[in-house]
Coordinates of C-alpha atoms and ligand atoms in Angstrom, one line a residue:
X1 CA -14.5 96.1 84.8
X2 CA -11.6 97.5 82.9
X3 CA -9.9 95.0 80.7
X4 CA -6.5 95.7 79.0
X5 CA -5.0 93.7 76.1
X6 CA -1.2 93.2 76.3
X7 CA 0.1 92.1 72.9
X8 CA 3.1 92.6 70.6
X9 CA 2.3 96.0 69.1
X10 CA 4.2 95.8 65.7
X11 CA 2.9 92.3 65.2
X12 CA 3.7 88.6 65.1
X13 CA 5.6 86.5 62.7
X14 CA 3.4 84.0 60.8
X15 CA 5.3 80.9 61.9
X16 CA 5.4 81.8 65.6
X17 CA 3.0 80.9 68.4
X18 CA 0.8 83.9 68.9
X19 CA -0.4 84.8 72.4
X20 CA -1.7 87.9 74.2
X21 CA -2.9 88.6 77.7
X22 CA -6.1 90.1 79.0
X23 CA -5.5 91.9 82.3
X24 CA -7.8 93.2 85.0
X25 CA -6.7 95.3 87.9
X26 CA -9.2 93.7 90.3
X27 CA -10.1 90.0 91.0
X28 CA -12.2 88.5 88.2
X29 CA -13.9 85.2 88.7
X30 CA -14.8 84.4 85.0
X31 CA -13.5 81.0 83.9
X32 CA -12.4 82.6 80.6
X33 CA -12.7 85.6 78.3
X34 CA -14.1 85.4 74.8
X35 CA -12.1 87.1 72.0
X36 CA -12.2 87.6 68.2
X37 CA -9.4 88.3 65.7
X38 CA -10.6 90.7 63.0
X39 CA -8.8 91.5 59.8
X40 CA -8.4 95.0 58.3
X41 CA -11.9 94.7 56.7
X42 CA -13.4 93.9 60.1
X43 CA -14.0 90.3 59.1
X44 CA -13.8 87.7 61.8
X45 CA -10.9 85.4 61.0
X46 CA -10.7 83.6 64.3
X47 CA -12.5 83.4 67.6
X48 CA -11.5 81.8 70.8
X49 CA -11.5 81.8 74.6
X50 CA -8.7 82.7 76.8
X51 CA -7.5 80.5 79.6
X52 CA -7.2 81.9 83.1
X53 CA -3.7 82.1 84.5
X54 CA -2.5 83.3 87.8
X55 CA -2.4 86.7 89.4
X56 CA 0.8 88.4 88.4
X57 CA 3.2 88.8 91.3
X58 CA 4.8 91.9 90.0
X59 CA 1.8 93.8 88.8
X60 CA -1.1 92.5 90.8
X61 CA -3.1 92.0 87.6
X62 CA -5.5 89.2 87.2
X63 CA -4.5 87.6 83.9
X64 CA -6.0 85.6 81.1
X65 CA -4.1 84.2 78.1
X66 CA -5.3 84.0 74.6
X67 CA -3.8 82.0 71.7
X68 CA -4.3 82.7 68.0
X69 CA -1.4 80.8 66.5
X70 CA -3.7 79.5 63.8
X71 CA -3.8 83.0 62.2
X72 CA -0.9 82.7 59.8
X73 CA -2.0 84.6 56.7
X74 CA 0.0 87.8 56.3
X75 CA -2.1 90.8 57.0
X76 CA -3.3 93.4 59.5
X77 CA -5.4 92.2 62.4
X78 CA -6.9 93.4 65.7
X79 CA -7.9 91.6 68.9
X80 CA -11.4 92.3 70.1
X81 CA -13.0 91.6 73.5
X82 CA -16.7 92.3 72.8
X83 CA -17.9 91.6 76.3
X84 CA -15.6 94.4 77.6
X85 CA -15.8 96.7 74.6
X86 CA -12.0 96.7 74.2
X87 CA -10.0 96.4 71.0
X88 CA -6.3 96.3 70.3
X89 CA -4.7 98.6 67.7
X90 CA -4.1 96.9 64.4
X91 CA -0.9 94.9 64.2
X92 CA 0.8 92.8 61.5
X93 CA 1.1 89.1 61.0
X94 CA 4.2 89.2 58.8
X95 CA 7.9 88.6 58.6
X96 CA 8.5 92.1 57.4
X97 CA 8.1 93.9 60.7
X98 CA 11.0 91.9 62.1
X99 CA 13.2 93.0 59.2
X100 CA 12.0 96.6 59.6
X101 CA 13.0 96.5 63.2
X102 CA 16.3 94.9 62.4
X103 CA 17.0 97.7 60.0
X104 CA 16.1 100.4 62.5
X105 CA 18.2 98.7 65.2
X106 CA 21.3 98.5 63.1
X107 CA 20.9 102.0 62.0
X108 CA 20.5 103.2 65.5
X109 CA 24.3 102.5 65.9
X110 CA 25.0 104.8 63.0
X111 CA 23.0 107.5 64.8
X112 CA 25.1 107.0 67.9
X113 CA 28.3 107.7 66.0
X114 CA 30.5 110.4 67.5
X115 CA 33.0 112.7 65.8
X116 CA 31.6 112.5 62.2
X117 CA 29.0 114.3 60.2
X118 CA 25.8 112.4 59.6
X119 CA 24.7 113.9 56.3
X120 CA 21.0 114.3 55.4
X121 CA 21.4 111.9 52.5
X122 CA 22.0 109.1 55.0
X123 CA 20.5 110.4 58.3
X124 CA 17.4 112.2 57.0
X125 CA 15.8 114.5 59.5
X126 CA 18.3 113.3 62.1
X127 CA 21.3 114.7 60.2
X128 CA 23.9 116.5 62.3
X129 CA 27.3 118.1 61.9
X130 CA 30.5 116.5 63.1
X131 CA 31.3 117.3 66.8
X132 CA 33.3 115.7 69.6
X133 CA 36.2 115.0 67.2
X134 CA 38.2 113.8 70.2
X135 CA 41.4 113.7 68.2
X136 CA 43.5 115.9 70.5
X137 CA 42.3 115.1 74.0
X138 CA 44.1 115.9 77.1
X139 CA 44.5 113.3 79.9
X140 CA 42.1 113.8 82.8
X141 CA 43.8 116.1 85.4
X142 CA 43.7 113.2 87.9
X143 CA 46.1 111.2 85.6
X144 CA 48.8 113.9 85.8
X145 CA 50.0 112.9 82.3
X146 CA 51.1 115.5 79.8
X147 CA 50.4 115.3 76.0
X148 CA 47.4 114.8 73.8
X149 CA 45.7 111.7 72.6
X150 CA 43.6 110.8 69.5
X151 CA 40.5 108.9 70.6
X152 CA 38.4 109.9 67.5
X153 CA 35.2 108.0 66.6
X154 CA 33.2 105.3 68.2
X155 CA 29.6 105.3 69.4
X156 CA 28.2 107.3 72.2
X157 CA 27.4 104.9 74.9
X158 CA 23.8 105.8 75.7
X159 CA 21.9 109.0 76.4
X160 CA 25.1 110.6 77.5
X161 CA 28.1 111.6 75.3
X162 CA 30.6 109.3 77.1
X163 CA 32.6 106.6 75.2
X164 CA 33.5 103.6 77.3
X165 CA 35.6 100.6 76.6
X166 CA 34.0 98.3 79.1
X167 CA 30.4 98.7 77.8
X168 CA 31.6 99.2 74.2
X169 CA 33.4 95.8 74.4
X170 CA 30.4 93.7 75.3
X171 CA 28.2 95.6 72.8
X172 CA 30.5 95.2 69.9
X173 CA 31.2 91.5 70.8
X174 CA 27.4 90.8 70.9
X175 CA 27.0 92.2 67.5
X176 CA 29.9 90.3 66.2
X177 CA 28.4 87.1 67.7
X178 CA 25.4 87.7 65.5
X179 CA 27.6 88.3 62.5
X180 CA 29.6 85.1 63.1
X181 CA 26.6 82.9 63.1
X182 CA 25.3 84.5 59.9
X183 CA 28.7 83.9 58.3
X184 CA 28.7 80.3 59.5
X185 CA 25.3 79.7 57.9
X186 CA 25.9 81.2 54.6
X187 CA 29.6 80.3 54.2
X188 CA 29.9 83.8 52.8
X189 CA 31.5 86.4 55.0
X190 CA 29.9 89.1 52.8
X191 CA 26.5 88.2 54.2
X192 CA 26.8 90.9 56.8
X193 CA 29.6 92.9 55.3
X194 CA 28.9 93.3 51.7
X195 CA 27.1 95.8 49.5
X196 CA 24.1 93.4 49.2
X197 CA 23.5 93.6 53.0
X198 CA 23.7 97.4 52.8
X199 CA 21.2 97.5 50.0
X200 CA 18.8 95.0 51.4
X201 CA 18.6 96.9 54.6
X202 CA 18.9 100.4 53.1
X203 CA 21.7 101.1 55.5
X204 CA 24.4 103.8 55.2
X205 CA 27.0 101.1 55.7
X206 CA 26.9 97.3 56.2
X207 CA 26.7 95.8 59.7
X208 CA 30.4 94.9 59.6
X209 CA 31.4 98.4 58.6
X210 CA 29.3 99.8 61.4
X211 CA 30.9 97.5 63.9
X212 CA 34.3 98.5 62.5
X213 CA 33.6 102.1 63.3
X214 CA 33.6 101.2 67.0
X215 CA 36.6 98.8 66.6
X216 CA 38.7 101.6 65.1
X217 CA 37.9 103.7 68.1
X218 CA 39.0 100.8 70.3
X219 CA 42.3 100.6 68.5
X220 CA 42.9 104.2 69.2
X221 CA 42.3 103.7 72.9
X222 CA 45.4 101.4 73.3
X223 CA 48.3 103.0 75.0
X224 CA 51.9 102.4 73.9
X225 CA 52.5 99.8 76.6
X226 CA 49.5 97.7 75.5
X227 CA 47.2 98.9 78.2
X228 CA 43.9 100.4 77.2
X229 CA 42.3 103.7 78.4
X230 CA 39.0 103.3 80.2
X231 CA 36.9 106.0 78.7
X232 CA 36.4 109.4 77.1
X233 CA 34.5 111.6 79.4
X234 CA 33.4 115.2 79.6
X235 CA 34.6 117.0 82.7
X236 CA 31.0 117.3 84.0
X237 CA 27.7 115.7 83.0
X238 CA 26.5 117.5 79.8
X239 CA 23.2 119.2 79.8
X240 CA 20.5 118.2 77.3
X241 CA 22.4 119.9 74.5
X242 CA 23.6 118.9 71.0
X243 CA 27.0 117.4 70.5
X244 CA 28.2 120.7 69.0
X245 CA 26.9 122.7 72.0
X246 CA 28.4 120.2 74.4
X247 CA 31.7 120.5 72.6
X248 CA 31.6 124.3 72.8
X249 CA 30.8 124.2 76.5
X250 CA 33.4 122.0 78.0
X251 CA 36.5 119.8 77.5
X252 CA 36.5 116.1 77.1
X253 CA 39.3 113.9 78.5
X254 CA 40.9 110.5 78.3
X255 CA 40.5 108.8 81.7
X256 CA 42.1 105.7 83.2
X257 CA 43.7 102.5 82.2
X258 CA 42.3 99.5 84.0
X259 CA 42.5 95.7 83.9
X260 CA 38.8 95.6 82.9
X261 CA 39.3 97.9 79.9
X262 CA 42.3 95.9 78.7
X263 CA 40.4 92.6 79.0
X264 CA 37.2 94.0 77.2
X265 CA 39.5 95.2 74.5
X266 CA 41.4 91.9 74.2
X267 CA 38.2 89.8 74.1
X268 CA 36.5 92.0 71.5
X269 CA 39.5 92.4 69.2
X270 CA 40.4 88.7 69.2
X271 CA 36.9 88.1 68.0
X272 CA 37.3 90.8 65.4
X273 CA 40.2 88.8 64.1
X274 CA 37.8 85.9 63.5
X275 CA 35.0 88.0 62.0
X276 CA 37.1 90.1 59.7
X277 CA 39.6 87.4 58.6
X278 CA 38.0 86.9 55.2
X279 CA 36.8 90.5 54.8
X280 CA 40.0 92.4 55.4
X281 CA 42.9 90.2 56.6
X282 CA 45.2 93.1 57.3
X283 CA 42.7 94.7 59.6
X284 CA 42.0 91.3 61.2
X285 CA 45.7 90.8 62.0
X286 CA 46.0 94.3 63.4
X287 CA 43.1 93.5 65.8
X288 CA 44.7 90.2 66.9
X289 CA 48.1 91.9 67.6
X290 CA 46.4 94.6 69.6
X291 CA 44.4 92.0 71.5
X292 CA 47.5 90.1 72.4
X293 CA 49.3 93.2 73.6
X294 CA 46.3 94.2 75.8
X295 CA 46.0 90.7 77.2
X296 CA 49.7 90.6 78.1
X297 CA 49.3 94.0 79.8
X298 CA 46.3 92.6 81.8
X299 CA 48.3 89.6 82.9
X300 CA 51.0 91.8 84.1
X301 CA 48.6 94.3 85.7
X302 CA 45.7 92.1 87.0
X303 CA 44.3 94.4 89.6
X304 CA 44.3 97.9 88.1
X305 CA 41.1 99.4 89.3
X306 CA 38.6 101.3 87.1
X307 CA 38.7 105.1 87.5
X308 CA 36.5 106.0 90.5
X309 CA 36.1 109.5 89.3
X310 CA 32.7 109.2 87.8
X311 CA 31.7 112.9 87.6
X312 CA 30.6 113.5 84.0
X313 CA 30.1 109.9 82.9
X314 CA 29.2 106.5 84.1
X315 CA 31.3 104.2 86.4
X316 CA 31.1 100.8 84.8
X317 CA 33.1 99.6 87.8
X318 CA 33.5 95.8 88.1
X319 CA 35.2 94.2 91.0
X320 CA 35.3 90.6 89.7
X321 CA 37.3 90.3 86.5
X322 CA 37.6 86.5 86.4
X323 CA 34.8 86.4 83.8
X324 CA 36.6 89.0 81.7
X325 CA 39.9 87.1 81.8
X326 CA 37.9 84.0 80.8
X327 CA 36.4 85.9 77.8
X328 CA 39.7 87.2 76.6
X329 CA 41.5 83.9 77.1
X330 CA 38.8 81.9 75.3
X331 CA 38.7 84.3 72.3
X332 CA 42.5 84.4 72.1
X333 CA 42.6 80.6 72.4
X334 CA 40.2 80.2 69.5
X335 CA 42.3 82.5 67.3
X336 CA 45.8 81.4 68.3
X337 CA 44.9 77.7 67.9
X338 CA 44.6 78.3 64.2
X339 CA 47.6 80.5 63.7
X340 CA 50.2 78.4 61.8
X341 CA 53.1 79.2 64.0
X342 CA 52.5 80.8 67.4
X343 CA 56.1 82.1 67.2
X344 CA 54.9 84.3 64.3
X345 CA 52.8 86.4 66.6
X346 CA 55.6 86.4 69.2
X347 CA 53.7 84.7 72.0
X348 CA 55.3 81.3 72.3
X349 CA 54.0 79.5 75.3
X350 CA 50.8 81.5 75.4
X351 CA 48.6 78.8 74.0
X352 CA 49.6 76.3 76.6
X353 CA 49.1 78.8 79.3
X354 CA 45.7 79.7 78.0
X355 CA 44.7 76.0 77.9
X356 CA 45.5 75.3 81.5
X357 CA 43.8 78.5 82.7
X358 CA 40.7 77.8 80.7
X359 CA 40.2 74.6 82.6
X360 CA 39.9 76.5 85.8
X361 CA 37.8 79.3 84.2
X362 CA 35.2 76.8 83.0
X363 CA 34.7 75.4 86.5
X364 CA 34.5 78.8 88.0
X365 CA 32.3 80.8 85.6
X366 CA 29.3 78.8 84.3
X367 CA 27.2 80.5 81.7
X368 CA 24.7 83.0 82.9
X369 CA 21.2 83.4 81.5
X370 CA 22.4 86.4 79.6
X371 CA 25.4 88.5 79.0
X372 CA 25.7 91.7 81.0
X373 CA 28.5 94.3 80.8
X374 CA 29.5 93.1 84.3
X375 CA 29.2 89.3 83.5
X376 CA 30.8 88.4 80.3
X377 CA 31.6 84.7 80.5
X378 CA 29.0 83.7 77.9
X379 CA 31.3 85.2 75.3
X380 CA 34.0 82.8 76.5
X381 CA 31.6 79.9 76.3
X382 CA 30.5 81.0 72.9
X383 CA 34.2 81.1 71.8
X384 CA 34.7 77.5 73.0
X385 CA 31.5 76.3 71.5
X386 CA 32.8 77.5 68.1
X387 CA 36.3 76.3 68.4
X388 CA 37.4 73.0 67.0
X389 CA 38.6 71.6 70.3
X390 CA 37.8 69.1 72.9
X391 CA 35.6 71.6 74.9
X392 CA 33.3 72.4 72.1
X393 CA 30.6 69.9 73.0
X394 CA 30.8 70.8 76.7
X395 CA 30.3 74.4 75.9
X396 CA 27.3 73.7 73.6
X397 CA 25.8 71.6 76.3
X398 CA 26.4 74.3 78.9
X399 CA 24.3 76.6 76.7
X400 CA 21.6 73.9 76.4
X401 CA 21.3 73.5 80.2
X402 CA 21.2 77.2 80.7
X403 CA 18.5 77.6 78.0
X404 CA 16.5 74.8 79.7
X405 CA 16.6 76.8 82.9
X406 CA 15.4 79.8 81.0
X407 CA 12.5 77.8 79.5
X408 CA 11.6 76.6 82.9
X409 CA 11.5 80.2 84.3
X410 CA 9.5 81.4 81.3
X411 CA 6.9 78.7 81.8
X412 CA 6.3 79.9 85.3
X413 CA 5.9 83.6 84.4
X414 CA 2.6 85.0 83.0
X415 CA 4.5 87.3 80.6
X416 CA 6.8 84.4 79.5
X417 CA 9.8 86.2 81.1
X418 CA 12.8 84.5 82.6
X419 CA 14.2 87.5 84.4
X420 CA 13.1 87.6 88.1
X421 CA 13.9 91.2 88.8
X422 CA 13.5 94.2 86.6
X423 CA 16.9 95.9 87.0
X424 CA 18.3 99.0 85.2
X425 CA 18.3 98.0 81.6
X426 CA 15.8 95.1 82.0
X427 CA 15.1 95.1 78.3
X428 CA 18.8 94.4 77.7
X429 CA 18.6 91.5 80.1
X430 CA 15.5 90.2 78.3
X431 CA 17.2 90.5 74.9
X432 CA 20.3 88.7 76.2
X433 CA 18.2 85.8 77.6
X434 CA 16.6 85.6 74.1
X435 CA 20.1 85.4 72.6
X436 CA 21.1 82.5 74.9
X437 CA 18.0 80.7 73.8
X438 CA 18.9 81.3 70.2
X439 CA 22.3 79.8 70.8
X440 CA 20.7 76.6 72.1
X441 CA 18.5 76.6 69.0
X442 CA 21.5 77.1 66.8
X443 CA 23.3 74.0 68.1
X444 CA 20.4 71.7 69.0
X445 CA 18.0 72.7 66.3
X446 CA 15.0 72.4 68.6
X447 CA 12.3 74.9 67.7
X448 CA 11.2 75.4 71.3
X449 CA 14.3 77.5 72.0
X450 CA 13.7 79.7 68.9
X451 CA 10.0 80.2 69.9
X452 CA 10.9 81.0 73.4
X453 CA 13.4 83.7 72.1
X454 CA 10.6 85.2 70.1
X455 CA 8.3 85.4 73.1
X456 CA 10.9 87.4 75.0
X457 CA 11.3 89.7 72.1
X458 CA 7.5 90.2 72.0
X459 CA 7.7 91.5 75.6
X460 CA 10.1 94.2 74.5
X461 CA 7.8 95.2 71.6
X462 CA 4.6 95.7 73.7
X463 CA 3.4 92.5 75.3
X464 CA 4.2 93.9 78.7
X465 CA 2.3 95.4 81.7
X466 CA 3.0 99.0 80.7
X467 CA 1.8 98.5 77.1
X468 CA 4.9 100.2 75.6
X469 CA 6.8 99.0 72.5
X470 CA 10.2 99.9 74.0
X471 CA 12.1 100.6 70.8
X472 CA 11.8 104.2 69.5
X473 CA 9.7 104.5 66.3
X474 CA 8.6 100.9 66.4
X475 CA 4.9 101.4 67.2
X476 CA 2.2 103.9 68.3
X477 CA 3.2 103.2 71.9
X478 CA 7.0 103.6 71.6
X479 CA 8.9 106.0 73.8
X480 CA 8.6 109.7 72.8
X481 CA 10.8 111.2 75.5
X482 CA 13.8 108.9 75.9
X483 CA 16.7 110.0 78.2
X484 CA 18.9 110.7 75.1
X485 CA 20.6 114.0 74.7
X486 CA 20.6 113.8 70.9
X487 CA 16.9 113.2 70.6
X488 CA 16.1 116.0 73.0
X489 CA 18.3 118.6 71.4
X490 CA 18.0 118.0 67.7
X491 CA 14.8 120.0 67.2
X492 CA 13.1 117.0 65.7
X493 CA 9.8 115.9 67.3
X494 CA 10.3 112.2 66.9
X495 CA 13.2 110.6 68.8
X496 CA 16.0 109.0 66.9
X497 CA 14.5 105.7 65.8
X498 CA 15.6 102.1 66.5
X499 CA 16.9 102.7 70.1
X500 CA 15.7 100.4 72.9
X501 CA 15.2 102.1 76.2
X502 CA 16.2 100.4 79.5
X503 CA 12.6 99.7 80.4
X504 CA 10.9 98.6 83.6
X505 CA 13.3 99.1 86.6
X506 CA 11.9 98.4 90.0
X507 CA 14.9 100.0 91.7
X508 CA 13.8 103.4 90.5
X509 CA 17.2 105.1 91.1
X510 CA 15.8 108.4 89.6
X511 CA 12.8 109.1 92.0
X512 CA 14.6 112.3 93.1
X513 CA 13.8 113.6 89.6
X514 CA 10.1 112.9 90.1
X515 CA 9.3 110.8 87.1
X516 CA 5.6 109.7 86.9
X517 CA 6.0 105.9 87.1
X518 CA 3.0 104.1 85.7
X519 CA 2.0 102.5 89.0
X520 CA 3.1 101.4 92.4
X521 CA 3.7 97.8 91.6
X522 CA 7.3 96.9 90.7
X523 CA 6.3 95.7 87.2
X524 CA 4.9 99.2 86.5
X525 CA 8.2 100.9 87.1
X526 CA 8.5 102.8 83.8
X527 CA 8.0 106.4 82.8
X528 CA 8.3 107.7 79.2
X529 CA 9.9 110.9 80.5
X530 CA 13.3 112.3 79.8
X531 CA 14.1 112.7 83.4
X532 CA 13.7 108.9 84.0
X533 CA 17.3 107.9 83.3
X534 CA 16.7 104.7 85.3
X535 CA 13.9 103.5 83.0
X536 CA 14.0 105.5 79.8
X537 CA 17.6 105.9 78.8
X538 CA 18.9 104.1 75.7
X539 CA 22.2 102.2 75.6
X540 CA 24.3 100.3 73.1
X541 CA 24.6 97.3 75.3
X542 CA 20.8 96.9 75.3
X543 CA 20.5 97.5 71.6
X544 CA 23.2 95.1 70.7
X545 CA 21.6 91.8 71.9
X546 CA 18.3 92.9 70.4
X547 CA 19.9 93.6 67.1
X548 CA 21.7 90.3 67.2
X549 CA 18.5 88.3 68.0
X550 CA 16.6 90.1 65.3
X551 CA 19.3 89.4 62.8
X552 CA 19.2 85.7 63.6
X553 CA 15.5 85.4 64.0
X554 CA 14.8 87.1 60.7
X555 CA 17.5 85.2 58.8
Ligands
9MR1 O1 23.8 100.0 82.5 C1 24.4 100.5 83.6 C2 23.7 99.9 84.8 O2 23.9 98.5 84.9 C3 24.2 100.6 86.1 O3 23.4 100.1 87.2 C4 24.0 102.1 86.0 C5 24.5 102.8 87.2 O4 25.9 102.7 87.4 O5 24.7 102.5 84.9 C6 24.3 102.0 83.6 O6 25.1 102.5 82.6 C7 25.0 103.8 82.3 C8 26.4 104.4 82.3 O7 26.9 104.4 83.6 C9 26.6 105.7 81.6 N1 25.9 105.8 80.3 C10 24.5 105.4 80.4 C11 24.4 104.0 80.9 C12 23.0 103.5 80.8 O8 22.1 104.1 81.7

């Protein structure tokens, strides 16, 4: 009988409950499985017996669950099943690994920067010259618009070299959400923005500066009439070449203006006003004005479709924008409520309008288990939950009820997951569910929510059916061949670190590329191969919730 141990590969934090799974591919009738925990000197520090749990519906595995919460002393340990002659690798019980992962996650956004040089001093072996300056772009031929546009900067979205407002918006907003909570705790805005943060985490720039790099790109994407361009796209999909080679091989264009991009922009930049108010008030005001202009444009143009020309870049097409209106309205409401005189910002009447529309939005768009680029209402609920207004408690309770449903789903799942389908970017979903749990913890102060968030994070770092720690560079098992053009073309063996790959995806949209998925079962739909864009691509909207949760959990 072959037994496998599924556990969190980098480790566990001392205060958390510590669980692992023993999996058999065939039926096993043992009532339990004996295990030992050994320290780095092979001394037994704990022994126990697992309990039997059900057969896993999405892998077919027969599963047993072991607990070793009592092991709290920091150190390196290993799980041993003597009866089956199986051992785990060594892992840590420490707080440090979370911090290490946080650092790597934040830095991964720096590595996704476009248009600037990443010098060796800051980027080490992943240094690269500036490319894709994007400062004199033509409009896509389908736009029939003359002239050039400066859309310099911003992060590459994912494994491709596209830059998109829709996905960029939710990513930057998620990171700002993490920063806001940190600011609220410490009463010091500098906590995520200052030199101390930069030094503690050995980062090229602070988290707020990194986020600002994307926000400055956003500001450049606003047209003179307040509308916002949809994306920067190469004419055709790039090959697996470096940014410089891509630049030399084809032109990049500005494409589209859409209601969705205007709303993503408005929501994100209103939040930026909040986050940067005490850091750089001039920048914060610029963001608020830009947000208002984009929102007014969206109100006047509520049904401008996304560009359907998707050759060369992703679609990010969304046909229901009610949630995005809600997001933008709630964030603007939060900011404008505190502006001394609404007339100062030239939008008299707007606050009343926002208030009455928010009432309808709240009834229409309940919180989801987690944010997605397509469903953004949780950002609206977050804004209301942090506004001094009559809806604050309702919003906080809405998160509590949602978190309770997540807990219920987790309790029913052998891997403690609350997702019920592994979609494209399932790791992003999982991290976003963890973030919702953390919000419930933030406002209700009940540890069960925090612990549950940690359990979901452990799935991403290895306690999963495919035994992969899904963040590059995080463990012996982490992806080596992500669908990431930079990692493939930079001549460095190790992929760029700190990037979370999409993960298990039962829809397997890439089977025509013949990836070797790890098994037939839907929970085995992962391949660490570059061709598997549906399971092994990286993306900023999956990294952002993971970064935010790590930031909050390790605080
Ligand atoms: O994350 C996106 C996923 O929800 C969609 O199903 C998929 C297909 O449209 O696209 C994903 O986003 C990709 C984007 O279109 C282009 N850059 C890479 C993104 C991650 O795979």
